[in-house]
CSV table of C-alpha atoms in Angstrom, one decimal:
chain,number,residue,atom,x,y,z
A,1,MET,CA,0.0,0.0,0.0
A,2,ALA,CA,1.6,3.2,-1.1
A,3,GLN,CA,2.0,5.8,1.7
A,4,LEU,CA,-0.1,8.9,1.1
A,5,VAL,CA,2.3,11.6,2.3
A,6,LYS,CA,0.7,14.7,0.8
A,7,LEU,CA,-2.9,15.5,-0.3
A,8,GLU,CA,-3.4,18.9,-1.9
A,9,ASP,CA,-2.3,21.6,0.5
A,10,TYR,CA,-3.5,19.6,3.6
A,11,VAL,CA,-1.4,19.3,6.7
A,12,SER,CA,0.3,15.9,6.8
A,13,ARG,CA,1.9,13.9,9.6
A,14,TYR,CA,4.7,12.9,7.3
A,15,GLU,CA,5.7,16.6,7.2
A,16,LEU,CA,6.4,16.4,10.9
A,17,ASN,CA,8.6,13.4,10.7
A,18,LEU,CA,8.8,11.3,7.5
A,19,TYR,CA,11.0,8.6,9.0
A,20,HIS,CA,8.8,8.1,12.1
A,21,TYR,CA,5.5,7.9,10.2
A,22,GLN,CA,6.7,5.7,7.4
A,23,SER,CA,7.7,3.1,9.9
A,24,ARG,CA,4.5,3.6,11.9
A,25,PHE,CA,2.5,3.0,8.7
A,26,VAL,CA,4.0,-0.5,8.3
A,27,ALA,CA,3.2,-1.3,12.0
A,28,LEU,CA,-0.4,0.1,11.5
A,29,LYS,CA,-0.9,-2.1,8.5
A,30,LYS,CA,0.2,-5.2,10.3
A,31,ARG,CA,-2.0,-4.4,13.3
A,32,ARG,CA,-5.1,-3.8,11.1
A,33,ALA,CA,-4.4,-7.1,9.3
A,34,GLU,CA,-4.4,-8.9,12.7
A,35,GLU,CA,-7.5,-7.2,13.9
A,36,GLY,CA,-9.4,-7.9,10.7
A,37,LYS,CA,-8.7,-11.6,10.4
A,38,ASN,CA,-12.2,-12.5,11.6
A,39,GLN,CA,-14.0,-9.5,10.3
A,40,ARG,CA,-15.8,-9.0,7.0
A,41,THR,CA,-14.7,-5.3,6.6
A,42,SER,CA,-12.1,-4.8,4.0
A,43,ILE,CA,-8.7,-4.2,5.6
A,44,SER,CA,-7.7,-2.0,2.7
A,45,ARG,CA,-10.7,0.2,3.3
A,46,LYS,CA,-9.9,0.4,7.1
A,47,ILE,CA,-6.3,1.5,6.3
A,48,PHE,CA,-7.3,3.9,3.5
A,49,THR,CA,-9.4,5.8,6.0
A,50,SER,CA,-6.4,6.1,8.3
A,51,GLN,CA,-4.3,7.3,5.4
A,52,LEU,CA,-6.7,10.1,4.7
A,53,LYS,CA,-6.6,11.1,8.4
A,54,TRP,CA,-2.8,11.1,8.4
A,55,ALA,CA,-2.8,13.2,5.3
A,56,SER,CA,-5.1,15.8,6.6
A,57,SER,CA,-4.4,16.1,10.4
A,58,THR,CA,-1.9,16.1,13.2
A,59,VAL,CA,-2.4,16.2,16.9
A,60,LYS,CA,-2.3,20.1,16.8
A,61,GLU,CA,-3.6,20.9,13.3
A,62,PHE,CA,-6.2,19.8,10.8
A,63,SER,CA,-7.2,20.6,7.2
A,64,ASN,CA,-10.8,20.4,5.9
A,65,LEU,CA,-10.8,17.1,4.0
A,66,ASP,CA,-12.9,17.2,0.8
A,67,PRO,CA,-15.4,14.3,1.2
A,68,CYS,CA,-14.8,13.4,-2.5
A,69,TYR,CA,-11.6,11.7,-1.5
A,70,LEU,CA,-13.4,9.1,0.6
A,71,ASN,CA,-14.7,7.6,-2.7
A,72,ASP,CA,-11.9,8.6,-5.1
A,73,GLU,CA,-11.3,5.3,-6.9
A,74,GLN,CA,-8.0,6.4,-8.5
A,75,LEU,CA,-6.7,7.5,-5.1
A,76,GLN,CA,-7.8,4.3,-3.5
A,77,PHE,CA,-6.1,2.3,-6.3
A,78,LEU,CA,-2.8,4.0,-5.9
A,79,THR,CA,-2.8,3.8,-2.1
A,80,THR,CA,-4.0,0.2,-1.8
A,81,LYS,CA,-2.5,-1.6,-4.8
A,82,ILE,CA,1.0,-0.1,-5.0
A,83,PRO,CA,3.7,-1.4,-2.6
A,84,ASP,CA,4.7,0.3,0.7
A,85,SER,CA,8.0,1.3,-0.7
A,86,TYR,CA,6.2,4.0,-2.8
A,87,PHE,CA,5.2,7.4,-1.4
A,88,LEU,CA,2.3,9.3,-3.0
A,89,PHE,CA,1.8,13.0,-3.5
A,90,TYR,CA,-1.8,13.5,-4.8
A,91,LYS,CA,-2.4,17.0,-6.3
A,92,PRO,CA,0.1,18.8,-4.2
A,93,ALA,CA,1.2,22.4,-4.4
A,94,ILE,CA,5.1,22.6,-4.5
A,95,LEU,CA,7.1,25.8,-4.2
A,96,HIS,CA,9.2,26.7,-7.2
A,97,LYS,CA,11.3,29.9,-6.7
A,98,ALA,CA,9.0,30.8,-3.7
A,99,ALA,CA,5.9,30.5,-5.9
A,100,PRO,CA,3.4,27.6,-5.3
A,101,VAL,CA,2.7,25.4,-8.4
A,102,GLU,CA,-0.2,23.0,-8.4
A,103,LEU,CA,0.9,19.6,-9.7
A,104,GLU,CA,-0.9,16.3,-10.5
A,105,VAL,CA,0.3,13.0,-9.1
A,106,ILE,CA,3.8,12.1,-7.9
A,107,LEU,CA,4.6,8.5,-7.1
A,108,ALA,CA,8.1,8.3,-5.5
A,109,GLY,CA,9.6,4.8,-5.6
A,110,PRO,CA,13.0,3.5,-4.6
A,111,GLY,CA,14.5,3.9,-8.1
A,112,ALA,CA,12.1,6.1,-10.0
A,113,ILE,CA,10.0,9.2,-9.4
A,114,TRP,CA,6.8,8.9,-11.5
A,115,CYS,CA,5.1,12.1,-12.6
A,116,ILE,CA,1.5,11.0,-13.5
A,117,VAL,CA,-1.6,12.5,-15.0
A,118,LEU,CA,-4.7,10.4,-14.5
A,119,LEU,CA,-7.5,10.3,-17.1
A,120,GLU,CA,-10.9,9.2,-16.1
A,121,GLY,CA,-13.8,7.5,-17.8
A,122,LYS,CA,-14.9,3.9,-18.3
A,123,ASP,CA,-14.3,3.1,-22.0
A,124,ALA,CA,-13.7,6.8,-22.8
A,125,ILE,CA,-11.6,7.5,-25.9
A,126,TYR,CA,-9.0,10.2,-25.8
A,127,GLN,CA,-7.5,11.7,-29.0
A,128,GLU,CA,-5.2,14.6,-29.8
A,129,ASP,CA,-7.0,17.6,-31.1
A,130,THR,CA,-4.8,20.7,-30.9
A,131,LYS,CA,-1.5,21.6,-29.2
A,132,HIS,CA,-3.3,22.5,-26.0
A,133,PHE,CA,-6.3,20.3,-26.0
A,134,TRP,CA,-7.4,16.7,-26.5
A,135,LYS,CA,-10.9,15.5,-27.1
A,136,ARG,CA,-12.6,12.9,-24.9
A,137,THR,CA,-15.5,10.8,-26.4
A,138,ASP,CA,-17.8,8.7,-24.2
A,139,ASP,CA,-20.1,6.2,-25.6
A,140,GLY,CA,-23.2,7.8,-27.1
A,141,GLN,CA,-22.1,11.3,-26.1
A,142,LYS,CA,-20.7,14.3,-27.9
A,143,SER,CA,-16.9,14.7,-27.5
A,144,LYS,CA,-15.6,17.4,-25.2
A,145,LYS,CA,-12.3,19.1,-24.8
A,146,VAL,CA,-9.8,18.4,-22.1
A,147,VAL,CA,-6.5,20.0,-21.4
A,148,ASN,CA,-3.5,18.2,-23.0
A,149,PRO,CA,-2.1,16.1,-20.1
A,150,PHE,CA,1.5,16.6,-21.5
A,151,ILE,CA,1.3,20.2,-20.5
A,152,ALA,CA,0.9,19.2,-16.8
A,153,LEU,CA,3.7,16.6,-17.2
A,154,GLU,CA,6.1,19.2,-18.5
A,155,ARG,CA,5.2,21.5,-15.6
A,156,MET,CA,5.9,18.7,-13.1
A,157,ASP,CA,9.2,17.9,-14.8
A,158,PHE,CA,10.2,21.5,-14.6
A,159,VAL,CA,9.3,21.9,-10.9
A,160,LEU,CA,10.8,18.6,-9.7
A,161,LYS,CA,14.1,18.7,-11.4
A,162,PRO,CA,15.8,21.0,-8.9
A,163,TYR,CA,14.7,18.8,-6.1
A,164,LEU,CA,16.0,15.7,-7.9
A,165,GLU,CA,19.4,17.2,-8.8
A,166,PRO,CA,21.2,15.8,-5.7
A,167,PHE,CA,19.9,12.3,-6.4
A,168,LYS,CA,20.0,12.3,-10.3
A,169,ASP,CA,22.4,9.3,-10.3
A,170,ARG,CA,20.0,7.2,-8.2
A,171,LEU,CA,16.5,8.4,-9.0
A,172,GLN,CA,15.1,8.4,-12.5
A,173,LEU,CA,12.3,10.8,-13.4
A,174,LYS,CA,9.6,9.1,-15.4
A,175,LYS,CA,6.4,10.6,-16.9
A,176,ALA,CA,3.2,8.8,-17.6
A,177,VAL,CA,-0.4,9.4,-18.7
A,178,LEU,CA,-2.6,6.7,-17.0
A,179,CYS,CA,-6.0,5.9,-18.4
A,180,GLN,CA,-6.8,2.7,-16.5
A,181,ASN,CA,-10.4,2.2,-17.8
A,182,GLY,CA,-10.3,4.0,-21.2
A,183,TYR,CA,-8.3,4.3,-24.4
A,184,VAL,CA,-5.8,6.8,-25.6
A,185,ASP,CA,-5.2,7.1,-29.3
A,186,ILE,CA,-2.4,9.5,-30.1
A,187,PRO,CA,0.7,9.4,-32.3
A,188,PRO,CA,3.8,8.2,-30.5
A,189,LYS,CA,5.8,11.4,-30.8
A,190,TRP,CA,6.5,12.0,-27.1
A,191,SER,CA,9.2,9.3,-26.5
A,192,ASP,CA,9.8,10.4,-22.8
A,193,VAL,CA,6.2,9.9,-21.8
A,194,GLN,CA,4.6,6.5,-21.3
A,195,VAL,CA,1.0,6.5,-22.4
A,196,VAL,CA,-0.8,3.7,-20.5
A,197,ASP,CA,-4.4,2.9,-21.2
A,198,LYS,CA,-6.8,-0.1,-20.7
A,199,ARG,CA,-4.8,-2.2,-23.1
A,200,THR,CA,-1.4,-1.7,-21.4
A,201,PHE,CA,-2.3,-0.8,-17.8
A,202,GLY,CA,-1.8,-4.4,-16.6
A,203,SER,CA,1.8,-4.6,-17.8
A,204,TRP,CA,2.6,-1.2,-16.4
A,205,TYR,CA,1.1,-2.0,-13.0
A,206,THR,CA,3.0,-5.4,-12.9
A,207,ARG,CA,6.3,-3.6,-13.4
A,208,VAL,CA,5.6,-1.1,-10.7
A,209,ALA,CA,4.0,-3.4,-8.2
A,210,GLY,CA,6.5,-6.1,-8.8
A,211,ASP,CA,9.5,-4.0,-7.6
A,212,PRO,CA,10.6,-5.7,-4.4
A,213,SER,CA,13.0,-3.0,-3.3
A,214,PRO,CA,12.5,-1.5,0.2
A,215,PRO,CA,12.6,2.3,0.7
A,216,LYS,CA,16.0,3.8,0.1
A,217,SER,CA,17.9,6.5,2.0
A,218,HIS,CA,18.2,8.8,-1.1
A,219,GLN,CA,14.5,8.2,-1.9
A,220,LEU,CA,13.4,9.3,1.6
A,221,LYS,CA,15.7,12.3,1.4
A,222,PHE,CA,14.1,13.4,-1.8
A,223,ILE,CA,10.6,12.9,-0.4
A,224,ASP,CA,11.5,14.8,2.8
A,225,ALA,CA,12.8,17.7,0.7
A,226,LEU,CA,9.7,17.8,-1.4
A,227,LEU,CA,7.5,17.7,1.8
A,228,LYS,CA,9.4,20.7,3.1
A,229,ALA,CA,8.7,22.6,-0.1
A,230,SER,CA,5.0,21.7,-0.1
A,231,VAL,CA,2.3,24.3,0.6
A,232,THR,CA,0.3,23.6,3.7
A,233,ASN,CA,-2.9,25.3,4.9
A,234,SER,CA,-4.4,24.2,8.2
A,235,LEU,CA,-6.2,25.2,11.3
A,236,LEU,CA,-5.5,24.5,15.0
A,237,GLN,CA,-7.3,21.6,16.5
A,238,PRO,CA,-10.0,22.5,19.1
A,239,GLU,CA,-8.5,22.0,22.5
A,240,TRP,CA,-10.7,18.9,23.3
A,241,GLU,CA,-9.5,17.2,20.1
A,242,GLY,CA,-5.9,18.2,20.6
A,243,ASN,CA,-5.7,15.9,23.6
A,244,SER,CA,-7.3,13.0,21.9
A,245,ARG,CA,-5.6,9.9,20.5
A,246,LEU,CA,-5.0,10.9,16.8
A,247,GLU,CA,-2.1,8.6,16.0
A,248,GLU,CA,-4.3,6.3,14.0
């Protein structure tokens, strides 16, 4: 289960101490598995709820969690189906030259940092239209314009490169457009971007999920630096909640 270290501009426990909470997450997962052996409730669902709490509150602070994330299927997939050695930034705002830049999805693994744009729609078909827009066609509906996802990928590449510079020999920057349940029909002119759709998603997932490497020191240093450069907006916890047990 990939560790959700940053969600939008919400306060995250991983910002307080990445090394402490990444080990606590593994312990929490083991404990939930033991507790749920004789229960019908999905262990993944139990842990996903805890991940959202960790990514939107600390003992002293909290951010108002958008309820949409409770049922965000793409977020659930990334957090429940990707190994623990990966760390997830989901729509974060990262500082670039003191200015916040809103990004898409960053999946930081032991050997590669994935910049990802997610495309939605069951059996939707995406096609290139203009330099700045693609068109999305759903069954029986009129096609509509969507922003070219390569623009967001280039922005992410631009923002992340300075943070990757100290680790460039050990962490590779990779870019992907992921359309798990639909189709992407574009000419293969972007050699540095992997376009993954319903036809190829299984093989992409197998490569990522099949990586047995544990978290690496250089990987954690990069993630910690990125967390320190992340924008956070939060409120103080009410006094009666500040004294409660919020570790889980």
